[in-house]
Amino acid sequence: MKRILVTGGAGFIGVNYVHHMIEHSDSAITILDKMTYAANRQSLDLLPPSRVKLIVGDIADAVLVDELVSKHDVVVHFAAESHNDNSLHDPGVFVRTNVIGTFELLEAVRRHDVRFHHISTDEVYGDLALDDPQRFTETTPYNPSSPYSSTKASSDLLVRAWVRSFGINATLSNCSNNYGPFQHVEKFIPRQITNVLTGAKPKLYGDGTNVRDWIHVRDHSSAVQRIVEQGQSGHTYLIGADGEKNNKDVLRIILRLMGEAEDAFDHVIDRPGHDLRYAIDSTILRSELGWTPRYTDIESGLSQTIDWYSNHRTWWEPGKAKTENRYAQQLQMTSEAT
Ligand code: NAD
Ligand code: TDX
């Protein structure tokens, strides 16, 4: 039985991974989470207390991190400030958590010789033109655009350097846009679903032609399990499920599935520096580690996600008004600056 330390395990992807590991392994899991606005205690309700323990704390707390890492066999590192829009208004906390936090974890796994897996994003590669036939691969040069993606890129480079310079046993994965249950209502898909559920109009940035490469969060979890168990130290694996779609088309599907007119949304001012397109080539993960995504039908994935938000109002309602107030403030600051 492996003892796994999951950082950020009360956030969206982290908690889906913890649920996945409870079902698909006999591991004992400790979640280290600062319980920021992005975490939700209710996400942990159905996890067995005999196998999952929550420690509320900061990955940038060197003493706490050292003690916890020393008691585990593997660290799977999800914790981050994860929202691009927030990074444009308050970048400092992104540097502290994403860069300094990752540094403290790396130092601890180095001291205690513990296996490390670093969760990252396709945004480190920058963006692609809409008609570019290339997709991101493991060798695409780094070219991040936002404070968020540049701090994730920084953390990836730290991991690579700690492997090369200190020989730590670490893998990295860069995944495309996730969707599914337990995602914070600040993010595109849950924001639009919960807008419709609360009688507000969905909000589309710019003209909506920006493309994201969607993957169901359950497929991300199975890929991470495969990499942690079979990945080669020092290697980076790109995780994607061939799910490219532009934002307008995703929004139209959501509106249709929810019984609304497909044009019942507002166009709002575009995100500054908005990346145009992300697209992942996950051939290496599929051919070397034999992973395949299972939840690739986006319409049925969105339909299940709509059902989940419809049936879990107590999970998201407390944070909804706060999130929309934050968006209103950010919109005002962006309009004043342009
Ligand atoms: P999230 O914002 O939903 O969750 C992040 C979690 O980290 C929260 O529970 C939060 O409380 C915790 N956290 C934040 N700062 C912390 C700190 N200093 N110490 C301890 N815990 C802290 O994010 P998510 O969408 O679940 O993303 C998880 C990881 O996956 C991130 O590393 C992100 O960069 C990466 N990723 C996300 C996506 C996506 O589509 N959401 C895609 C690719 C990669
Ligand atoms: O209200 C909105 N309207 C809108 O048009 C919001 C919140 C977003 N958008 C657009 C912006 C993006 O083109 O939708 C797209 C997706 O936006 P986000 O959900 O904010 O995701 P993105 O910026 O693409 O980043 C996500 O994927 C990569 C995650 O938040 C990151 O953590 C991950 O690394």
Tab-separated table of C-alpha atoms and ligand atoms in Angstrom:
chain	number	residue	atom	x	y	z
A	1	MET	CA	0.000	0.000	0.000
A	2	LYS	CA	1.439	3.374	-1.049
A	3	ARG	CA	1.185	6.528	1.045
A	4	ILE	CA	0.442	9.400	-1.329
A	5	LEU	CA	0.639	13.082	-0.445
A	6	VAL	CA	-1.734	14.987	-2.744
A	7	THR	CA	-1.228	18.746	-2.699
A	8	GLY	CA	-4.284	20.777	-3.705
A	9	GLY	CA	-6.494	17.713	-3.159
A	10	ALA	CA	-9.515	19.818	-2.131
A	11	GLY	CA	-9.540	21.654	-5.479
A	12	PHE	CA	-11.134	20.554	-8.737
A	13	ILE	CA	-8.639	18.193	-10.363
A	14	GLY	CA	-6.985	17.148	-7.105
A	15	VAL	CA	-10.207	15.893	-5.545
A	16	ASN	CA	-11.210	14.063	-8.717
A	17	TYR	CA	-7.806	12.348	-8.610
A	18	VAL	CA	-8.284	11.417	-4.943
A	19	HIS	CA	-11.704	9.906	-5.741
A	20	HIS	CA	-10.117	8.041	-8.663
A	21	MET	CA	-7.294	6.640	-6.513
A	22	ILE	CA	-9.713	5.501	-3.812
A	23	GLU	CA	-11.573	3.508	-6.471
A	24	HIS	CA	-8.554	2.284	-8.428
A	25	SER	CA	-5.882	1.537	-5.803
A	26	ASP	CA	-5.451	0.613	-2.143
A	27	SER	CA	-3.334	3.693	-1.370
A	28	ALA	CA	-3.649	5.849	1.744
A	29	ILE	CA	-3.912	9.515	0.886
A	30	THR	CA	-2.999	12.690	2.744
A	31	ILE	CA	-4.334	15.895	1.219
A	32	LEU	CA	-2.289	19.023	1.885
A	33	ASP	CA	-4.438	22.009	0.985
A	34	LYS	CA	-4.480	25.630	2.086
A	35	MET	CA	-8.268	25.690	1.566
A	36	THR	CA	-8.204	28.906	-0.471
A	37	TYR	CA	-11.398	30.245	-2.069
A	38	ALA	CA	-10.896	27.552	-4.759
A	39	ALA	CA	-11.187	24.602	-2.337
A	40	ASN	CA	-14.445	23.120	-1.127
A	41	ARG	CA	-14.765	20.915	1.959
A	42	GLN	CA	-17.955	19.374	0.599
A	43	SER	CA	-15.897	17.790	-2.186
A	44	LEU	CA	-14.324	15.546	0.473
A	45	ASP	CA	-17.624	14.385	2.005
A	46	LEU	CA	-17.857	11.030	0.259
A	47	LEU	CA	-14.210	10.037	0.733
A	48	PRO	CA	-13.501	7.278	3.306
A	49	PRO	CA	-11.854	8.812	6.442
A	50	SER	CA	-9.981	5.533	6.984
A	51	ARG	CA	-8.002	6.196	3.792
A	52	VAL	CA	-8.045	9.981	3.303
A	53	LYS	CA	-6.782	12.607	5.728
A	54	LEU	CA	-6.877	16.394	5.209
A	55	ILE	CA	-4.060	18.613	6.480
A	56	VAL	CA	-4.872	22.301	6.112
A	57	GLY	CA	-1.618	24.064	5.306
A	58	ASP	CA	0.500	25.910	2.773
A	59	ILE	CA	2.887	24.225	0.332
A	60	ALA	CA	5.184	27.221	0.863
A	61	ASP	CA	5.502	26.305	4.590
A	62	ALA	CA	8.907	24.573	4.514
A	63	VAL	CA	8.654	22.983	7.976
A	64	LEU	CA	5.208	21.490	7.431
A	65	VAL	CA	6.099	20.313	3.933
A	66	ASP	CA	9.305	18.637	5.141
A	67	GLU	CA	7.484	16.755	7.882
A	68	LEU	CA	4.679	15.584	5.584
A	69	VAL	CA	6.899	14.595	2.670
A	70	SER	CA	9.085	12.500	4.979
A	71	LYS	CA	6.064	10.310	5.832
A	72	HIS	CA	4.989	9.518	2.259
A	73	ASP	CA	6.140	7.359	-0.666
A	74	VAL	CA	4.884	9.659	-3.443
A	75	VAL	CA	3.943	13.327	-3.768
A	76	VAL	CA	1.426	14.251	-6.485
A	77	HIS	CA	1.485	18.025	-6.750
A	78	PHE	CA	-1.738	19.711	-7.923
A	79	ALA	CA	-1.794	22.747	-5.588
A	80	ALA	CA	-1.698	26.044	-7.446
A	81	GLU	CA	-3.381	29.328	-8.006
A	82	SER	CA	-5.080	28.252	-11.216
A	83	HIS	CA	-7.178	31.053	-12.684
A	84	ASN	CA	-5.822	33.256	-15.480
A	85	ASP	CA	-8.248	36.125	-14.848
A	86	ASN	CA	-7.174	36.361	-11.192
A	87	SER	CA	-3.518	36.304	-12.184
A	88	LEU	CA	-4.037	39.476	-14.207
A	89	HIS	CA	-5.257	41.328	-11.113
A	90	ASP	CA	-3.222	39.786	-8.251
A	91	PRO	CA	-0.138	38.018	-9.623
A	92	GLY	CA	1.857	37.954	-6.349
A	93	VAL	CA	0.066	34.972	-4.850
A	94	PHE	CA	0.665	33.037	-8.100
A	95	VAL	CA	4.416	33.511	-7.681
A	96	ARG	CA	4.297	32.510	-4.006
A	97	THR	CA	2.208	29.382	-4.425
A	98	ASN	CA	3.158	28.162	-7.886
A	99	VAL	CA	6.877	28.936	-7.774
A	100	ILE	CA	7.942	29.119	-4.104
A	101	GLY	CA	5.502	26.357	-3.104
A	102	THR	CA	6.874	24.016	-5.770
A	103	PHE	CA	10.442	24.893	-4.702
A	104	GLU	CA	9.709	23.874	-1.087
A	105	LEU	CA	8.219	20.569	-2.218
A	106	LEU	CA	11.231	19.866	-4.440
A	107	GLU	CA	13.650	20.527	-1.590
A	108	ALA	CA	11.696	18.171	0.660
A	109	VAL	CA	11.513	15.322	-1.863
A	110	ARG	CA	15.252	15.784	-2.459
A	111	ARG	CA	16.030	15.494	1.274
A	112	HIS	CA	13.824	12.456	1.762
A	113	ASP	CA	14.262	10.745	-1.628
A	114	VAL	CA	10.524	10.649	-2.322
A	115	ARG	CA	8.951	10.126	-5.784
A	116	PHE	CA	7.430	13.361	-7.148
A	117	HIS	CA	4.862	14.029	-9.863
A	118	HIS	CA	4.270	17.600	-10.974
A	119	ILE	CA	0.932	18.591	-12.518
A	120	SER	CA	1.143	21.317	-15.129
A	121	THR	CA	-0.681	22.827	-18.055
A	122	ASP	CA	-0.478	23.163	-21.840
A	123	GLU	CA	-0.516	26.945	-21.333
A	124	VAL	CA	3.248	26.892	-20.729
A	125	TYR	CA	3.645	26.550	-24.509
A	126	GLY	CA	1.793	29.779	-25.298
A	127	ASP	CA	-0.848	29.689	-28.010
A	128	LEU	CA	-1.280	28.510	-31.602
A	129	ALA	CA	-2.858	30.138	-34.654
A	130	LEU	CA	-6.313	28.768	-35.460
A	131	ASP	CA	-5.064	27.252	-38.734
A	132	ASP	CA	-1.704	25.939	-37.430
A	133	PRO	CA	-1.485	22.235	-38.344
A	134	GLN	CA	0.972	21.661	-35.464
A	135	ARG	CA	-0.113	20.784	-31.943
A	136	PHE	CA	1.934	21.066	-28.738
A	137	THR	CA	4.374	18.214	-28.130
A	138	GLU	CA	6.879	17.469	-25.367
A	139	THR	CA	9.526	19.401	-27.322
A	140	THR	CA	7.542	22.574	-28.075
A	141	PRO	CA	9.472	25.580	-26.678
A	142	TYR	CA	8.048	27.296	-23.622
A	143	ASN	CA	6.339	30.627	-24.378
A	144	PRO	CA	3.794	31.419	-21.630
A	145	SER	CA	1.562	34.497	-21.929
A	146	SER	CA	-0.076	35.221	-18.562
A	147	PRO	CA	1.182	35.585	-14.985
A	148	TYR	CA	-0.555	32.241	-14.289
A	149	SER	CA	1.053	30.339	-17.158
A	150	SER	CA	4.462	31.913	-16.598
A	151	THR	CA	4.473	30.788	-12.941
A	152	LYS	CA	3.474	27.285	-14.038
A	153	ALA	CA	6.279	27.349	-16.628
A	154	SER	CA	8.697	28.474	-13.901
A	155	SER	CA	7.649	25.606	-11.663
A	156	ASP	CA	8.094	23.097	-14.519
A	157	LEU	CA	11.634	24.374	-15.102
A	158	LEU	CA	12.435	24.014	-11.408
A	159	VAL	CA	11.302	20.367	-11.504
A	160	ARG	CA	13.415	19.661	-14.592
A	161	ALA	CA	16.451	21.308	-12.992
A	162	TRP	CA	16.017	19.340	-9.738
A	163	VAL	CA	15.963	16.095	-11.758
A	164	ARG	CA	19.094	16.988	-13.689
A	165	SER	CA	21.096	18.671	-10.927
A	166	PHE	CA	20.070	16.631	-7.888
A	167	GLY	CA	18.772	13.398	-9.427
A	168	ILE	CA	15.343	13.509	-7.815
A	169	ASN	CA	12.848	10.924	-9.073
A	170	ALA	CA	10.252	13.116	-10.761
A	171	THR	CA	7.876	13.188	-13.723
A	172	LEU	CA	5.843	16.055	-15.161
A	173	SER	CA	2.557	16.213	-17.039
A	174	ASN	CA	1.067	19.103	-18.995
A	175	CYS	CA	-2.642	18.719	-19.574
A	176	SER	CA	-5.214	20.609	-21.630
A	177	ASN	CA	-8.424	22.243	-20.301
A	178	ASN	CA	-10.323	20.017	-17.871
A	179	TYR	CA	-14.054	19.941	-17.235
A	180	GLY	CA	-16.355	17.855	-15.055
A	181	PRO	CA	-17.693	17.730	-11.479
A	182	PHE	CA	-16.239	19.811	-8.615
A	183	GLN	CA	-14.883	22.606	-10.855
A	184	HIS	CA	-15.025	26.097	-9.340
A	185	VAL	CA	-17.741	28.342	-10.814
A	186	GLU	CA	-15.152	30.918	-11.880
A	187	LYS	CA	-14.091	28.651	-14.778
A	188	PHE	CA	-15.735	28.862	-18.223
A	189	ILE	CA	-17.981	25.785	-18.329
A	190	PRO	CA	-19.317	25.818	-14.729
A	191	ARG	CA	-19.692	29.603	-14.854
A	192	GLN	CA	-22.002	29.371	-17.855
A	193	ILE	CA	-23.977	26.375	-16.514
A	194	THR	CA	-24.545	28.072	-13.145
A	195	ASN	CA	-25.403	31.374	-14.843
A	196	VAL	CA	-28.220	29.615	-16.667
A	197	LEU	CA	-29.298	27.847	-13.450
A	198	THR	CA	-29.486	31.213	-11.629
A	199	GLY	CA	-31.303	33.016	-14.463
A	200	ALA	CA	-28.250	35.052	-15.544
A	201	LYS	CA	-26.923	35.208	-19.093
A	202	PRO	CA	-23.689	33.347	-19.948
A	203	LYS	CA	-20.697	35.588	-20.640
A	204	LEU	CA	-18.514	35.035	-23.706
A	205	TYR	CA	-15.149	36.816	-23.905
A	206	GLY	CA	-14.469	38.605	-27.194
A	207	ASP	CA	-15.851	36.921	-30.307
A	208	GLY	CA	-15.651	33.409	-28.810
A	209	THR	CA	-13.383	31.975	-31.527
A	210	ASN	CA	-10.690	31.042	-28.998
A	211	VAL	CA	-10.134	27.286	-29.024
A	212	ARG	CA	-9.561	25.084	-25.981
A	213	ASP	CA	-8.710	21.359	-26.108
A	214	TRP	CA	-11.204	19.872	-23.633
A	215	ILE	CA	-10.577	16.725	-21.604
A	216	HIS	CA	-12.843	15.173	-19.008
A	217	VAL	CA	-11.218	15.365	-15.579
A	218	ARG	CA	-11.644	11.595	-15.121
A	219	ASP	CA	-9.349	11.031	-18.099
A	220	HIS	CA	-6.801	13.391	-16.547
A	221	SER	CA	-6.917	11.317	-13.329
A	222	SER	CA	-6.329	8.007	-15.103
A	223	ALA	CA	-3.437	9.532	-17.053
A	224	VAL	CA	-1.786	10.814	-13.869
A	225	GLN	CA	-2.135	7.400	-12.212
A	226	ARG	CA	-0.483	5.782	-15.254
A	227	ILE	CA	2.409	8.277	-15.263
A	228	VAL	CA	2.986	8.015	-11.497
A	229	GLU	CA	3.088	4.197	-11.757
A	230	GLN	CA	4.939	3.758	-15.071
A	231	GLY	CA	6.441	7.102	-16.135
A	232	GLN	CA	10.185	7.517	-16.532
A	233	SER	CA	11.925	9.953	-14.223
A	234	GLY	CA	12.788	13.242	-15.902
A	235	HIS	CA	10.173	12.764	-18.599
A	236	THR	CA	7.356	15.132	-19.450
A	237	TYR	CA	4.063	13.671	-20.685
A	238	LEU	CA	1.422	15.687	-22.511
A	239	ILE	CA	-2.150	14.737	-21.608
A	240	GLY	CA	-4.964	15.473	-24.060
A	241	ALA	CA	-8.034	13.844	-25.548
A	242	ASP	CA	-8.343	15.483	-29.000
A	243	GLY	CA	-11.150	17.726	-27.749
A	244	GLU	CA	-10.580	21.003	-29.615
A	245	LYS	CA	-13.608	23.298	-29.732
A	246	ASN	CA	-14.073	27.030	-29.785
A	247	ASN	CA	-15.725	28.758	-26.825
A	248	LYS	CA	-18.768	29.865	-28.776
A	249	ASP	CA	-19.523	26.307	-29.906
A	250	VAL	CA	-19.113	24.965	-26.356
A	251	LEU	CA	-21.466	27.645	-25.065
A	252	ARG	CA	-24.058	26.904	-27.773
A	253	ILE	CA	-24.025	23.208	-26.830
A	254	ILE	CA	-24.504	24.066	-23.136
A	255	LEU	CA	-27.402	26.393	-23.939
A	256	ARG	CA	-29.093	23.825	-26.194
A	257	LEU	CA	-28.686	21.027	-23.627
A	258	MET	CA	-30.207	23.331	-20.988
A	259	GLY	CA	-33.242	24.124	-23.161
A	260	GLU	CA	-32.217	27.732	-23.904
A	261	ALA	CA	-31.830	29.563	-27.216
A	262	GLU	CA	-28.309	29.031	-28.551
A	263	ASP	CA	-27.691	32.786	-28.803
A	264	ALA	CA	-28.913	33.602	-25.268
A	265	PHE	CA	-25.561	34.914	-24.051
A	266	ASP	CA	-23.741	38.248	-23.623
A	267	HIS	CA	-20.499	39.155	-25.361
A	268	VAL	CA	-18.233	40.806	-22.784
A	269	ILE	CA	-14.883	42.579	-23.016
A	270	ASP	CA	-12.073	40.189	-23.957
A	271	ARG	CA	-9.461	38.895	-21.482
A	272	PRO	CA	-6.235	40.939	-21.920
A	273	GLY	CA	-3.586	38.817	-23.658
A	274	HIS	CA	-6.194	36.081	-24.268
A	275	ASP	CA	-4.500	32.966	-25.703
A	276	LEU	CA	-6.063	32.032	-29.026
A	277	ARG	CA	-5.730	28.272	-29.243
A	278	TYR	CA	-4.316	25.322	-27.315
A	279	ALA	CA	-3.974	21.836	-28.820
A	280	ILE	CA	-2.219	18.787	-27.391
A	281	ASP	CA	-0.571	15.887	-29.173
A	282	SER	CA	-0.598	13.092	-26.582
A	283	THR	CA	0.965	10.409	-28.817
A	284	ILE	CA	3.863	9.722	-26.435
A	285	LEU	CA	1.639	9.065	-23.427
A	286	ARG	CA	-0.577	6.792	-25.533
A	287	SER	CA	2.191	4.874	-27.292
A	288	GLU	CA	4.749	4.606	-24.464
A	289	LEU	CA	2.427	4.120	-21.494
A	290	GLY	CA	-0.633	2.678	-23.266
A	291	TRP	CA	-3.058	5.295	-21.903
A	292	THR	CA	-6.300	6.109	-23.738
A	293	PRO	CA	-8.999	8.617	-22.793
A	294	ARG	CA	-12.486	7.162	-22.221
A	295	TYR	CA	-14.784	10.178	-21.877
A	296	THR	CA	-14.238	11.749	-25.298
A	297	ASP	CA	-17.850	12.537	-26.288
A	298	ILE	CA	-18.020	16.205	-25.259
A	299	GLU	CA	-21.814	16.441	-25.634
A	300	SER	CA	-22.442	13.612	-23.208
A	301	GLY	CA	-19.683	14.905	-20.904
A	302	LEU	CA	-21.294	18.353	-20.872
A	303	SER	CA	-24.735	16.845	-20.331
A	304	GLN	CA	-23.460	14.893	-17.284
A	305	THR	CA	-21.691	18.016	-16.014
A	306	ILE	CA	-24.913	20.043	-16.345
A	307	ASP	CA	-26.730	17.309	-14.361
A	308	TRP	CA	-24.021	17.414	-11.698
A	309	TYR	CA	-24.308	21.203	-11.184
A	310	SER	CA	-28.125	20.965	-11.263
A	311	ASN	CA	-28.036	18.291	-8.527
A	312	HIS	CA	-25.320	19.866	-6.338
A	313	ARG	CA	-26.559	23.406	-5.777
A	314	THR	CA	-25.389	23.434	-2.137
A	315	TRP	CA	-21.859	22.753	-3.406
A	316	TRP	CA	-21.651	25.857	-5.631
A	317	GLU	CA	-24.339	28.308	-4.533
A	318	PRO	CA	-22.393	29.772	-1.568
A	319	GLY	CA	-19.512	30.833	-3.854
A	320	LYS	CA	-21.510	31.977	-6.881
A	321	ALA	CA	-22.402	35.544	-5.882
A	322	LYS	CA	-18.871	36.168	-4.581
A	323	THR	CA	-17.404	34.967	-7.875
A	324	GLU	CA	-19.704	37.145	-9.965
A	325	ASN	CA	-18.914	40.178	-7.758
A	326	ARG	CA	-15.217	39.526	-8.309
A	327	TYR	CA	-15.804	39.339	-12.069
A	328	ALA	CA	-17.727	42.631	-11.982
A	329	GLN	CA	-14.827	44.334	-10.161
A	330	GLN	CA	-12.240	42.838	-12.529
A	331	LEU	CA	-14.285	43.957	-15.552
A	332	GLN	CA	-14.377	47.492	-14.215
A	333	MET	CA	-10.601	47.522	-13.624
A	334	THR	CA	-9.953	46.118	-17.128
A	335	SER	CA	-12.267	48.711	-18.752
A	336	GLU	CA	-10.573	51.541	-16.826
A	337	ALA	CA	-7.132	50.335	-17.925
A	338	THR	CA	-8.035	50.098	-21.653
B	1	NAD	P1	-8.158	24.667	-8.354
B	1	NAD	O1	-7.950	26.130	-8.284
B	1	NAD	O2	-9.542	24.135	-8.511
B	1	NAD	O3	-7.548	23.982	-7.046
B	1	NAD	C1	-6.310	24.350	-6.513
B	1	NAD	C2	-6.217	23.817	-5.094
B	1	NAD	O4	-4.927	24.177	-4.572
B	1	NAD	C3	-7.264	24.410	-4.142
B	1	NAD	O5	-7.846	23.400	-3.363
B	1	NAD	C4	-6.461	25.377	-3.267
B	1	NAD	O6	-6.987	25.552	-1.970
B	1	NAD	C5	-5.102	24.700	-3.252
B	1	NAD	N1	-4.018	25.648	-2.961
B	1	NAD	C6	-3.826	26.871	-3.523
B	1	NAD	N2	-2.742	27.462	-2.977
B	1	NAD	C7	-2.227	26.569	-2.081
B	1	NAD	C8	-1.106	26.607	-1.226
B	1	NAD	N3	-0.278	27.665	-1.175
B	1	NAD	N4	-0.865	25.532	-0.439
B	1	NAD	C9	-1.691	24.450	-0.471
B	1	NAD	N5	-2.784	24.384	-1.251
B	1	NAD	C10	-3.039	25.425	-2.059
B	1	NAD	O7	-7.212	24.159	-9.527
B	1	NAD	P2	-7.404	22.944	-10.537
B	1	NAD	O8	-8.137	23.407	-11.725
B	1	NAD	O9	-7.861	21.755	-9.778
B	1	NAD	O10	-5.883	22.731	-10.989
B	1	NAD	C11	-5.042	21.814	-10.303
B	1	NAD	C12	-3.704	21.752	-10.997
B	1	NAD	O11	-3.879	21.336	-12.342
B	1	NAD	C13	-2.976	23.088	-11.060
B	1	NAD	O12	-1.607	22.847	-10.845
B	1	NAD	C14	-3.236	23.588	-12.469
B	1	NAD	O13	-2.187	24.408	-12.905
B	1	NAD	C15	-3.259	22.265	-13.232
B	1	NAD	N6	-4.046	22.249	-14.469
B	1	NAD	C16	-5.336	22.676	-14.475
B	1	NAD	C17	-6.096	22.574	-15.630
B	1	NAD	C18	-7.549	22.974	-15.690
B	1	NAD	O14	-8.160	22.914	-16.747
B	1	NAD	N7	-8.168	23.363	-14.591
B	1	NAD	C19	-5.493	22.066	-16.802
B	1	NAD	C20	-4.156	21.661	-16.759
B	1	NAD	C21	-3.447	21.747	-15.583
B	2	TDX	O1	-16.736	33.795	-18.418
B	2	TDX	C1	-15.881	33.366	-19.200
B	2	TDX	N1	-16.065	33.563	-20.545
B	2	TDX	C2	-15.177	33.112	-21.481
B	2	TDX	O2	-15.396	33.301	-22.696
B	2	TDX	C3	-14.695	32.673	-18.764
B	2	TDX	C4	-14.451	32.450	-17.303
B	2	TDX	C5	-13.817	32.221	-19.720
B	2	TDX	N2	-14.039	32.440	-21.042
B	2	TDX	C6	-13.080	31.894	-22.031
B	2	TDX	C7	-11.626	32.169	-21.754
B	2	TDX	C8	-10.945	30.938	-22.326
B	2	TDX	O3	-10.736	31.098	-23.713
B	2	TDX	O4	-13.210	30.480	-21.952
B	2	TDX	C9	-11.951	29.818	-22.120
B	2	TDX	C10	-11.666	28.973	-20.884
B	2	TDX	O5	-11.448	29.866	-19.802
B	2	TDX	P1	-11.017	29.352	-18.345
B	2	TDX	O6	-12.033	28.375	-17.858
B	2	TDX	O7	-10.724	30.530	-17.515
B	2	TDX	O8	-9.718	28.485	-18.676
B	2	TDX	P2	-8.288	28.855	-19.334
B	2	TDX	O9	-7.936	30.277	-19.165
B	2	TDX	O10	-8.269	28.269	-20.716
B	2	TDX	O11	-7.329	28.003	-18.357
B	2	TDX	C11	-7.735	26.674	-17.900
B	2	TDX	O12	-7.079	25.676	-18.622
B	2	TDX	C12	-5.688	25.523	-18.398
B	2	TDX	C13	-7.472	26.529	-16.409
B	2	TDX	O13	-8.139	27.556	-15.697
B	2	TDX	C14	-5.999	26.520	-16.114
B	2	TDX	O14	-5.763	26.251	-14.732
B	2	TDX	C15	-5.349	25.433	-16.932
B	2	TDX	O15	-3.967	25.473	-16.780
